[in-house]
CSV table of C-alpha atoms in Angstrom, one decimal:
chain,number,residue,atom,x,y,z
A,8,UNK,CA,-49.8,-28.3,-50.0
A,9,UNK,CA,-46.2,-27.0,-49.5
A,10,UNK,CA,-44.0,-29.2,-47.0
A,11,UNK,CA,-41.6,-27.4,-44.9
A,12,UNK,CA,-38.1,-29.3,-44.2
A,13,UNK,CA,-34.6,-28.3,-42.7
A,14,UNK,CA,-32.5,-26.7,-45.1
A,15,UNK,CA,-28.8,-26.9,-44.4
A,16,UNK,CA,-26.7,-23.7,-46.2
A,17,UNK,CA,-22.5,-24.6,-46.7
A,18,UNK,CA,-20.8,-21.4,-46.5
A,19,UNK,CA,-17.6,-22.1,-48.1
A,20,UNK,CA,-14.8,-18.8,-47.2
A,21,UNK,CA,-13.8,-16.8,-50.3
A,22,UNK,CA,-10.1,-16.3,-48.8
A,23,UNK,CA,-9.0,-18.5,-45.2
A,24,UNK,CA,-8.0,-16.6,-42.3
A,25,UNK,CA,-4.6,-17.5,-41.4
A,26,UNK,CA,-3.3,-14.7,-39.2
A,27,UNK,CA,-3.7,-15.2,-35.7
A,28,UNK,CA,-2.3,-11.8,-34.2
A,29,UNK,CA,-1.0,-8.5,-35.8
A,30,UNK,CA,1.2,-6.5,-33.2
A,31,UNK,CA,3.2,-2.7,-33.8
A,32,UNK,CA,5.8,-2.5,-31.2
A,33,UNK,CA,7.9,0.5,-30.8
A,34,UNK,CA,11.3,0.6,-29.6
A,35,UNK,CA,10.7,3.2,-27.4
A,36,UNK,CA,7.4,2.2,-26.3
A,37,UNK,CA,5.0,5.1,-24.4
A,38,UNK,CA,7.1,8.0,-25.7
A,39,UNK,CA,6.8,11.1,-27.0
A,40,UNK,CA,8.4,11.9,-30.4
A,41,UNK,CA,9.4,14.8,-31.5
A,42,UNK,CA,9.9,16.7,-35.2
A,43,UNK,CA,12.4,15.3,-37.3
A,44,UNK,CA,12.7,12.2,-35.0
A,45,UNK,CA,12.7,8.6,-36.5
A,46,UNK,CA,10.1,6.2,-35.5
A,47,UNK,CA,11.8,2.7,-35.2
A,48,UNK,CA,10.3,-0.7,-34.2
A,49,UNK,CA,9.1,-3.9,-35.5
A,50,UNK,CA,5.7,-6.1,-36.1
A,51,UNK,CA,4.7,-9.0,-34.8
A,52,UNK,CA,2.7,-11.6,-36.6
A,53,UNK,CA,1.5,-15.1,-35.5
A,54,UNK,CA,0.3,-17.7,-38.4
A,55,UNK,CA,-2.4,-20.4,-38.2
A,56,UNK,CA,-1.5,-21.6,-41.4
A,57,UNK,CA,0.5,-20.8,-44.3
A,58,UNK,CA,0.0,-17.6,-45.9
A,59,UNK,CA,1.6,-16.4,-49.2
A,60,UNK,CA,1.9,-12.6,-48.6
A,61,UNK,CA,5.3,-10.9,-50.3
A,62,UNK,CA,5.3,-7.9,-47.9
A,63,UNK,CA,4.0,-6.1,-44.9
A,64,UNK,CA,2.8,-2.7,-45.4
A,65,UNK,CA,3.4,0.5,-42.4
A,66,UNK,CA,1.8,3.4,-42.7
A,67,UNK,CA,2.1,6.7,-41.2
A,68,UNK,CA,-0.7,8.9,-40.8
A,69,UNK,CA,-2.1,11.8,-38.9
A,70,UNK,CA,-5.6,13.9,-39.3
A,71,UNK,CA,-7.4,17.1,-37.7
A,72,UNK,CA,-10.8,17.0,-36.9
A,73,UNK,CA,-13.1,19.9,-35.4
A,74,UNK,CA,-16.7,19.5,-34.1
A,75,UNK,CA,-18.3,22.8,-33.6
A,76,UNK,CA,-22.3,23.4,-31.8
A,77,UNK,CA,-23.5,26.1,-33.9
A,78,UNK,CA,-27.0,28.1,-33.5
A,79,UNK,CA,-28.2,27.0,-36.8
A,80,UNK,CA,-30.3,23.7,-38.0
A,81,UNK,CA,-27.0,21.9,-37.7
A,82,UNK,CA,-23.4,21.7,-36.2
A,83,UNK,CA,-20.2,22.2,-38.0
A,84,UNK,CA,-17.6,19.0,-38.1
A,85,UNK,CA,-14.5,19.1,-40.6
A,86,UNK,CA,-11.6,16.8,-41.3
A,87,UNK,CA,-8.0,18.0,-42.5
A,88,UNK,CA,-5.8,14.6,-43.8
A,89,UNK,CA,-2.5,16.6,-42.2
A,90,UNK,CA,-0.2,13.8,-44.2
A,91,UNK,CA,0.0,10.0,-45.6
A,92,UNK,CA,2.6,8.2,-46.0
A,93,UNK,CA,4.6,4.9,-46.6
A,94,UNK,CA,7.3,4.6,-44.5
A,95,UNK,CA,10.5,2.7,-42.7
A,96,UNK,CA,12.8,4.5,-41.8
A,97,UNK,CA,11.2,7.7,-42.4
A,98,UNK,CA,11.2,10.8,-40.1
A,99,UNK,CA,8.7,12.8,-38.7
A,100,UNK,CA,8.1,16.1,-41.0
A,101,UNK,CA,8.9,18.9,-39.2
A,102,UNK,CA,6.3,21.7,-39.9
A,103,UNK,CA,3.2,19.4,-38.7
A,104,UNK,CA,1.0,20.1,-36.2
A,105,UNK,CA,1.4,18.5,-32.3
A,106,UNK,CA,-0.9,15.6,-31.0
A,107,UNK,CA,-4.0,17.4,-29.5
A,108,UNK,CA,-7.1,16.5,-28.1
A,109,UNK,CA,-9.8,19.3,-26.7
A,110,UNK,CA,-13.2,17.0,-26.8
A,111,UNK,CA,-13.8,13.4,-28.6
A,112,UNK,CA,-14.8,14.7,-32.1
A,113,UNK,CA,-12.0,18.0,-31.8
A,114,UNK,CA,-8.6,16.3,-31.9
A,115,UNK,CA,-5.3,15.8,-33.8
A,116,UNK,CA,-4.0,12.0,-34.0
A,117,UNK,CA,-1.4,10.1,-35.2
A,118,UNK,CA,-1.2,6.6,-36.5
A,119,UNK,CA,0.5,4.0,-37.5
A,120,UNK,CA,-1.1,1.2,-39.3
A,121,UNK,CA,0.2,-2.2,-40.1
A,122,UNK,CA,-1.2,-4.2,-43.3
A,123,UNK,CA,-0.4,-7.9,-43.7
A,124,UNK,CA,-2.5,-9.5,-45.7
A,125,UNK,CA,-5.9,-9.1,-45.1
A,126,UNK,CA,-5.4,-8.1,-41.5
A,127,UNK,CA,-4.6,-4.4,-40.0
A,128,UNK,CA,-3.9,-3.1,-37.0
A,129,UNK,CA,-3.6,0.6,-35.7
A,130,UNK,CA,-1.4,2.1,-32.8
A,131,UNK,CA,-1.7,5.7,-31.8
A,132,UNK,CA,1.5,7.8,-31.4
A,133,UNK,CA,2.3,11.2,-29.6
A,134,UNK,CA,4.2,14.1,-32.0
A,135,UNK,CA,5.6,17.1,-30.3
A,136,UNK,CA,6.4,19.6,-33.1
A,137,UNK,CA,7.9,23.3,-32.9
A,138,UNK,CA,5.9,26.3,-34.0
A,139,UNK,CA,5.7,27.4,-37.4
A,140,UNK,CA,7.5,30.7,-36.7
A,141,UNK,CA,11.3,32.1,-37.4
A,142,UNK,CA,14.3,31.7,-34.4
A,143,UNK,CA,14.4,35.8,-34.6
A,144,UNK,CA,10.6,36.2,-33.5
A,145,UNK,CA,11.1,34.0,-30.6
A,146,UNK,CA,13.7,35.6,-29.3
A,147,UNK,CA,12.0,39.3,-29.1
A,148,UNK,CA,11.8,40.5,-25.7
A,149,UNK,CA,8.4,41.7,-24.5
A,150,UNK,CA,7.7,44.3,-21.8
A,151,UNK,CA,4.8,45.4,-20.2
A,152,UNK,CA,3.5,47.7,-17.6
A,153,UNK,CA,0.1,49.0,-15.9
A,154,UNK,CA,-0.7,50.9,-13.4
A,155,UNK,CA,-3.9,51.2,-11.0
A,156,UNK,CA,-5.7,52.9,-7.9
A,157,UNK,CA,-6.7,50.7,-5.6
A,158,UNK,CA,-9.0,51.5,-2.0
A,159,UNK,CA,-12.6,52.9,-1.6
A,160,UNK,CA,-11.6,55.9,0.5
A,161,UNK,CA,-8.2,57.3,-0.1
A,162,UNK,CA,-7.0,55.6,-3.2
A,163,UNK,CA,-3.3,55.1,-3.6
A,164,UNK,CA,-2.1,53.8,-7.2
A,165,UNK,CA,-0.3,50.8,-7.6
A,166,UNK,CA,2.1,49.9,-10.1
A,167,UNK,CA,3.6,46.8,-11.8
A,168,UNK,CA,6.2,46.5,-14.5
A,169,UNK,CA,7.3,43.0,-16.3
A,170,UNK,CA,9.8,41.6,-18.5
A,171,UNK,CA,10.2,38.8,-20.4
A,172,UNK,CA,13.7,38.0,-22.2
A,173,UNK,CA,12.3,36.4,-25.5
A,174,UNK,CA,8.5,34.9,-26.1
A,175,UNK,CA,9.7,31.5,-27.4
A,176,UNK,CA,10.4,29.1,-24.6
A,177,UNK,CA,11.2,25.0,-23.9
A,178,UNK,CA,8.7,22.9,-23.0
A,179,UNK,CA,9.2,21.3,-19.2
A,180,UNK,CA,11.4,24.7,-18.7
A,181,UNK,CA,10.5,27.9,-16.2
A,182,UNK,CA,9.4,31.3,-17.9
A,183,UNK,CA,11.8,33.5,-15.8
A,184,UNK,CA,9.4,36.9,-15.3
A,185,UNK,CA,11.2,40.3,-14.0
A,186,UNK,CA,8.8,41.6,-11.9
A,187,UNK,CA,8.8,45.5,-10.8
A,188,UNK,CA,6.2,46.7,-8.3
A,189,UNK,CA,6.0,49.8,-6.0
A,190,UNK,CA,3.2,49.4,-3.7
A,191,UNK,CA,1.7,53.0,-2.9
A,192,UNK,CA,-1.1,51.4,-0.8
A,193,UNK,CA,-2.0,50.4,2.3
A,194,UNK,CA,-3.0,47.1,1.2
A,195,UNK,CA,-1.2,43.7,1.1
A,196,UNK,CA,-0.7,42.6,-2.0
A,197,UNK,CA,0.2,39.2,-3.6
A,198,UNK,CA,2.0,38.9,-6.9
A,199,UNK,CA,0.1,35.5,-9.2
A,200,UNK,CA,0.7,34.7,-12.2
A,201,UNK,CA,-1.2,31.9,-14.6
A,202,UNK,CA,-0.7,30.4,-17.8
A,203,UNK,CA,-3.7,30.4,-20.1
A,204,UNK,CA,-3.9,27.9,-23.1
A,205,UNK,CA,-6.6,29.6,-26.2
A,206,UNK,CA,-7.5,27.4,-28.5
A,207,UNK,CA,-9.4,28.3,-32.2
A,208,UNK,CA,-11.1,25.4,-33.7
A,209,UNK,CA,-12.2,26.4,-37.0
A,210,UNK,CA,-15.0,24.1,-39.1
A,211,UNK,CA,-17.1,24.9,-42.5
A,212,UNK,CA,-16.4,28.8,-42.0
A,213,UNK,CA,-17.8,28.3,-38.4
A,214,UNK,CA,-15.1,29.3,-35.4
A,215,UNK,CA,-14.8,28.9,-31.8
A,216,UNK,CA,-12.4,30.1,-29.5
A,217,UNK,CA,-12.0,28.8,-25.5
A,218,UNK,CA,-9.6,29.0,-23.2
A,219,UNK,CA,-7.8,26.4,-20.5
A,220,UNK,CA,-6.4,27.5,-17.0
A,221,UNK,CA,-2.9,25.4,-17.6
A,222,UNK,CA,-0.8,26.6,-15.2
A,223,UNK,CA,-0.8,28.9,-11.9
A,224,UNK,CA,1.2,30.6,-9.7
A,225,UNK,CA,1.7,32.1,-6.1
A,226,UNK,CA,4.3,34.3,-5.8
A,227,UNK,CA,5.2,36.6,-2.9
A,228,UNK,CA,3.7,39.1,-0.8
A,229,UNK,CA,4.2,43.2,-1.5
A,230,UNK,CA,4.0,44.6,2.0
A,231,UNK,CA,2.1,48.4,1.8
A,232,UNK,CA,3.7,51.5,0.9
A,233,UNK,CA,7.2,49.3,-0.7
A,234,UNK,CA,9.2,48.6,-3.6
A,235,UNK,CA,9.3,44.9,-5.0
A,236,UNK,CA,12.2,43.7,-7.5
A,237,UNK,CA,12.4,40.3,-8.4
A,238,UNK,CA,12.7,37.5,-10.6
A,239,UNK,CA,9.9,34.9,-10.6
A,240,UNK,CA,9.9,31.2,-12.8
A,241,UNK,CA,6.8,30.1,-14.3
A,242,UNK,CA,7.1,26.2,-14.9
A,243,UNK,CA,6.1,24.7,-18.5
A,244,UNK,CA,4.3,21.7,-18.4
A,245,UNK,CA,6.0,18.8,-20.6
A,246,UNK,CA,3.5,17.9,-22.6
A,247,UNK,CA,1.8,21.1,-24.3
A,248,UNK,CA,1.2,20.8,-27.5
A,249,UNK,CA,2.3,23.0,-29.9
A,250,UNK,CA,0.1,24.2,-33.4
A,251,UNK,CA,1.4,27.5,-34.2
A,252,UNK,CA,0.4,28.1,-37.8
A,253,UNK,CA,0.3,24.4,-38.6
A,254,UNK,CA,-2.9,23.3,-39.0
A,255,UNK,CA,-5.7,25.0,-41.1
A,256,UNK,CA,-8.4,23.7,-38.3
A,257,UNK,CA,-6.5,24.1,-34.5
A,258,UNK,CA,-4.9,27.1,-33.7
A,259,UNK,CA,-3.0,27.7,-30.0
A,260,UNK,CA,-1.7,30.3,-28.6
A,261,UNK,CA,-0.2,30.4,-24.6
A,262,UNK,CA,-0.8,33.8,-22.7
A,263,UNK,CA,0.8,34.7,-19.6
A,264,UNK,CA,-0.6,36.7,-17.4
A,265,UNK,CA,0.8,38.2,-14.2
A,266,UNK,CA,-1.4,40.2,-11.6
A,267,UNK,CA,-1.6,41.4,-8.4
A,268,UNK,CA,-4.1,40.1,-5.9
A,269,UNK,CA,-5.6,41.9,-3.2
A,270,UNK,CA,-6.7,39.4,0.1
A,271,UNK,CA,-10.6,40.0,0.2
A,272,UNK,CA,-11.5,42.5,2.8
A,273,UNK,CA,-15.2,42.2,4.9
A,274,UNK,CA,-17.3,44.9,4.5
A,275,UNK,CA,-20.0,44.5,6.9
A,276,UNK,CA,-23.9,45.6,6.0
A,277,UNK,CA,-26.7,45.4,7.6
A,278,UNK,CA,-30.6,45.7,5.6
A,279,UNK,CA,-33.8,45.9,7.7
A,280,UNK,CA,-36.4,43.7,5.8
A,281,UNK,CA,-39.8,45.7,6.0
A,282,UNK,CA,-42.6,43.5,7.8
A,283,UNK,CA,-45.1,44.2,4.4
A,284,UNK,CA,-43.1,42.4,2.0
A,285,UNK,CA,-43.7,39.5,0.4
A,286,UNK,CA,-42.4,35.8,0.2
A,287,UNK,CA,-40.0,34.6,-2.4
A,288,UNK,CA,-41.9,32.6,-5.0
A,289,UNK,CA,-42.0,30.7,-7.9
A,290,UNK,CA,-45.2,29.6,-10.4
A,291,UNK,CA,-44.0,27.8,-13.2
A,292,UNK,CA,-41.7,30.4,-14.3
A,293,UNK,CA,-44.2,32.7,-15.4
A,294,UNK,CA,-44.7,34.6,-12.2
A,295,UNK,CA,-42.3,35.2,-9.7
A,296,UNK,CA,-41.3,37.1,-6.7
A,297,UNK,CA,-37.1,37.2,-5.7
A,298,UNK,CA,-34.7,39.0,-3.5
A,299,UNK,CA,-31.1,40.1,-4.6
A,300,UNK,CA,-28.3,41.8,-2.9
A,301,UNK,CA,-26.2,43.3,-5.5
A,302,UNK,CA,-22.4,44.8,-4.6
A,303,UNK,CA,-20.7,46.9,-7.0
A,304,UNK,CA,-16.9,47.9,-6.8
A,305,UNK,CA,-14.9,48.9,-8.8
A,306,UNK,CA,-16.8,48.5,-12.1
A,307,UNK,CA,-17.3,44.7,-10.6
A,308,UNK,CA,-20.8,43.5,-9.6
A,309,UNK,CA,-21.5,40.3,-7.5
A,310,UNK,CA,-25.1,39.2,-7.3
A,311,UNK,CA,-26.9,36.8,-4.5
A,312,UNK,CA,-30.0,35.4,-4.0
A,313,UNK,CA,-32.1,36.1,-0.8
A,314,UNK,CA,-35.3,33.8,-0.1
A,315,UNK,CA,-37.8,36.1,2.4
A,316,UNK,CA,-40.6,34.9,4.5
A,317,UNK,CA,-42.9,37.3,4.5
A,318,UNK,CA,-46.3,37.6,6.7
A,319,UNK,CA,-49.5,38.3,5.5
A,320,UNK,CA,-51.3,41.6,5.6
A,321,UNK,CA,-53.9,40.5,7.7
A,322,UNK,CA,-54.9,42.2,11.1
A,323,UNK,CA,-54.6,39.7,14.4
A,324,UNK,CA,-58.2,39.0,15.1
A,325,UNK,CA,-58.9,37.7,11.5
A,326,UNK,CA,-56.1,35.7,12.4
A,327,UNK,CA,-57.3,34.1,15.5
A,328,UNK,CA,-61.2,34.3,14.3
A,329,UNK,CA,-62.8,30.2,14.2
A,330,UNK,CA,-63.4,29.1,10.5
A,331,UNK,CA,-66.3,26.9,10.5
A,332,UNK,CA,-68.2,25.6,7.2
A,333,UNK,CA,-70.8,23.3,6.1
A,334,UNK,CA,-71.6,21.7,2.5
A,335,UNK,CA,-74.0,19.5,1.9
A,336,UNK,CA,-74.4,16.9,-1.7
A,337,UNK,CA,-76.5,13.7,-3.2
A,338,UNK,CA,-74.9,10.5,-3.2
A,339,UNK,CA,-75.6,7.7,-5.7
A,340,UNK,CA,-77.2,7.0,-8.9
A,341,UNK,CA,-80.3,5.9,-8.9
A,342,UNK,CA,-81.7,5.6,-5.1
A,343,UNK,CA,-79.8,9.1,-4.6
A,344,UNK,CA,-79.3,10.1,-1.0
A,345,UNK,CA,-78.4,12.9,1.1
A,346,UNK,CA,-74.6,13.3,2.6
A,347,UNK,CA,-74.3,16.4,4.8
A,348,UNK,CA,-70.6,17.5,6.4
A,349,UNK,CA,-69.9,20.6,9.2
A,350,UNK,CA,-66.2,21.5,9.3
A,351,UNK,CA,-64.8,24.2,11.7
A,352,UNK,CA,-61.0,24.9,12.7
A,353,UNK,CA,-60.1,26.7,15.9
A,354,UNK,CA,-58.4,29.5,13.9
A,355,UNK,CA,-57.7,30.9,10.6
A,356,UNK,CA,-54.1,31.7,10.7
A,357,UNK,CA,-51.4,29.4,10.6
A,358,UNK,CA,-47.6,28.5,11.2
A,359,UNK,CA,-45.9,27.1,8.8
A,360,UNK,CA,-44.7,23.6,9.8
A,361,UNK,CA,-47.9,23.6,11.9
A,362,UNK,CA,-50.7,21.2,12.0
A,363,UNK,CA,-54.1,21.7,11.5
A,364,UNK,CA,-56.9,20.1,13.8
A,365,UNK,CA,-60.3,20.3,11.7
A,366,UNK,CA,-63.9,18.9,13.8
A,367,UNK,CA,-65.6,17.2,11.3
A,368,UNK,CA,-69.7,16.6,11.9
A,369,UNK,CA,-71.0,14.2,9.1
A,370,UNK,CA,-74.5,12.9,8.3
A,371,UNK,CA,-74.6,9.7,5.9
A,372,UNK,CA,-78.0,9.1,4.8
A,373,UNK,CA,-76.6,6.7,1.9
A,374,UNK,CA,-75.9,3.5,1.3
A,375,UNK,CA,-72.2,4.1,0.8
A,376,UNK,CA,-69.3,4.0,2.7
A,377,UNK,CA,-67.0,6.6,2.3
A,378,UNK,CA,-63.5,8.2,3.2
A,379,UNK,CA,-62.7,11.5,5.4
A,380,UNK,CA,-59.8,13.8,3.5
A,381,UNK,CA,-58.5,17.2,3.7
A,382,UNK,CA,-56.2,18.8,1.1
A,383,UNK,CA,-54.7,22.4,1.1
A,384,UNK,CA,-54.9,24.4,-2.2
A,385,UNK,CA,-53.6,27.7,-2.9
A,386,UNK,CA,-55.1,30.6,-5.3
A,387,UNK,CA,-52.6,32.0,-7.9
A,388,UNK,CA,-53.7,35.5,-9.1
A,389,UNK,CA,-51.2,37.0,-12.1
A,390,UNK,CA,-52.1,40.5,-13.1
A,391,UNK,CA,-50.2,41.9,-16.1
A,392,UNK,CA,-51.2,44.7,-18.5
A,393,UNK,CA,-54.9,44.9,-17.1
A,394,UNK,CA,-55.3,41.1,-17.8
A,395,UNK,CA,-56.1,38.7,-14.5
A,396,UNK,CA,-55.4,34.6,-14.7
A,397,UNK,CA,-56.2,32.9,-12.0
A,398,UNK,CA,-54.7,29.5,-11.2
A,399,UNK,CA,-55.7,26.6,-8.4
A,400,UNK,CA,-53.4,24.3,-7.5
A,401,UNK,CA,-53.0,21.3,-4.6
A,402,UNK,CA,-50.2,21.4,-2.2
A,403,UNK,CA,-51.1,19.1,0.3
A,404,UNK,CA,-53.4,16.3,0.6
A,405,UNK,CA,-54.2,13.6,3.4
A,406,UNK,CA,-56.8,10.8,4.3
A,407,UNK,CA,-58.5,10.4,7.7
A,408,UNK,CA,-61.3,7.7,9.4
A,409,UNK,CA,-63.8,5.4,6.9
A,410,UNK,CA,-67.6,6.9,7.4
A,411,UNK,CA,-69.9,4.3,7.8
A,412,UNK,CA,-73.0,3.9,5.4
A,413,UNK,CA,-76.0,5.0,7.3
A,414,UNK,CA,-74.6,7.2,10.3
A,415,UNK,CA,-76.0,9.7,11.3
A,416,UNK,CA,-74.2,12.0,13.6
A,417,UNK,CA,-70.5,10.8,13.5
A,418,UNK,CA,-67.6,13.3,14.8
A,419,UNK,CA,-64.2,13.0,13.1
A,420,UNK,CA,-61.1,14.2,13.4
A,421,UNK,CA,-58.3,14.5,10.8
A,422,UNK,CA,-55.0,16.6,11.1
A,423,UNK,CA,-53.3,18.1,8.1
């Protein structure tokens, strides 16, 4: 026999715990730092007992990480270690990437982390860098035109001429834009402009390229048939981050792009739906019937969907003809008895939304008692390529009166 007693296990600590708190303070708390900028502050630490520890250690880090969905068995993820270092009072290298962050797993981040003892502690920091690219490329002007007809009947071109000074601009500055336009048409025209942010996240040879709406403009109006000179300012967010050539994972670049916008004209139409057509439907995607109207302009198509009620292809006095039915079955077992219902409806044809009146007439020879209901099922026919399926399904279902066991000659009525 084996006797079970309460054991009691002494856990003695290999090292005591005698930091209470680990805190990074900055002296400029919530900012932004940029390249080349010193990072100053100080850590505090509270004690619960003595601790024999000869220094504190600070570290400055920062890493890239891309997550990309790819169409194979698995998804691309890699990690670039951008630099690591010890530091106080170090600065900020100049040719790293900017803090960025496009989804949880794709991101640049920055950290310092404080060791004391056998406690750390992290605190995130934001770096605003400069491109990787010389002072004479950013200061090369650019210049762009385009011209374009514009009108369904009588088309008059329309033409649009810009300017920028240099490509390299200040972050939380205006991109000044020379505009030129001469407005041949007959149209109002608006002048937009919107700043686009494309991003390139590369991972294990995979890439991905999106763009972000970061910026937009509404400008003024170009009255028909006149001439439009003038300078407009595009402003730059403050915080964009910048990874120009920095980063072997994150790539961005900023596009600006300027266009004229044409308020939408109605074009009124008008479609007679034949009385033989029919309804929209949907079986289990498989078999289908849908309406579209498609517009096309301009090398520009815009789809919608139309649902149609159709009505059947039946002539008026099948319609209106009285449906009347009777069925007869054995009920039970063993001491099996007879069960015979008559059914009839006033008409065939229906509205939808409408209810149903059905007489039923039913004889209960047996011993059982049992319950009146009424269900709607419809008959799914798909023909393809000389092959026929047919498919039953129920749509509607209800429950009427309780039929008595023995009666004979009961009248019922249940709606559906």
């Amino acid at each position: 026999m084996i006797c079970l007693r309460r054991t009691i296990v002494k856990v003695t600590p290999l090292l005591k715990i005698s930091v209470r708190s680990l805190e990074i303070v900055f002296d400029r708390e919530n900012a932004t730092y940029f390249g080349g900028e010193s990072i100053t502050g100080h850590c505090k630490v509270s004690l619960i007992d003595t601790l024999d520890v000869d220094k504190i250690r600070i570290k400055f880090f920062g890493q890239a990480k891309t997550y990309l969905e790819t169409n194979k068995s698995r998804n691309a993820i890699e990690r670039e270690r951008l630099f690591q270092q010890y530091f106080l009072p170090k600065h900020i290298p100049v040719n790293i990437p900017s803090t960025f962050k496009y989804t949880f797993d794709s991101h640049i981040k920055y950290k310092i982390k404080a060791i004391f003892g056998l406690t750390t502690k992290y605190k995130k920091i934001t770096i605003l860098t400069n491109p990787n690219i010389s002072i004479s490329q950013l200061l090369l002007p650019v210049c762009a035109s385009k011209e374009k007809k514009i009108g369904l009947i009588g088309s008059r071109s329309v033409s649009m001429k810009c300017r920028l000074s240099r490509i390299g601009f200040t972050v939380g500055k205006s991109i000044p834009v020379m505009c030129c336009i001469e407005n041949r048409s007959n149209k109002l025209l608006t002048l937009k402009a919107i700043l686009h942010q494309q991003i390139f996240l590369m991972a294990l040879s995979e890439r991905k390229v999106c763009c972000r709406k970061i910026h937009k403009m509404i400008g003024p109006n170009i009255k028909p048939n006149f001439k439009f000179e003038q300078i407009i300012n595009v402003a730059l967010p403050e915080q964009l981050p910048i990874v120009f050539d920095t980063c072997n994972l994150v790539h961005i670049n900023y596009i600006l792009d300027v266009y004229l916008d044409i308020p939408m004209a109605e074009l009124p139409f008008q479609f007679v739906i034949p009385n033989n057509m029919p309804s929209t439907f949907n079986y289990k995607r498989c078999a289908f019937i849908e309406y579209r109207i498609k517009a096309m302009i301009g090398g520009k198509t815009k789809e919608l969907d139309v649902k149609i009620m159709g009505f059947p292809s039946v002539s008026p006095n099948e319609l209106y003809a009285p449906v009347q039915d009777e069925q007869s079955k054995t009920v039970g077992l063993f001491n099996r008895k007879k069960l015979t219902m008559r059914c009839n409806i006033p008409q065939a044809g229906w509205t939808m939304g409408s209810t149903i009146p059905i007489n039923c007439s039913i004889d209960n020879y047996s011993d059982k008692m049992m319950t009146l209901s009424a269900s709607i099922k419809q008959d799914i026919q798909v023909l393809a390529l000389n092959q026929r399926e047919t498919h039953r399904e129920k749509i509607l279902a209800t429950f009427g009166q309780q039929v008595p066991a023995n009666r004979i000659g009961g009248h019922y009525l249940i709606n559906i």
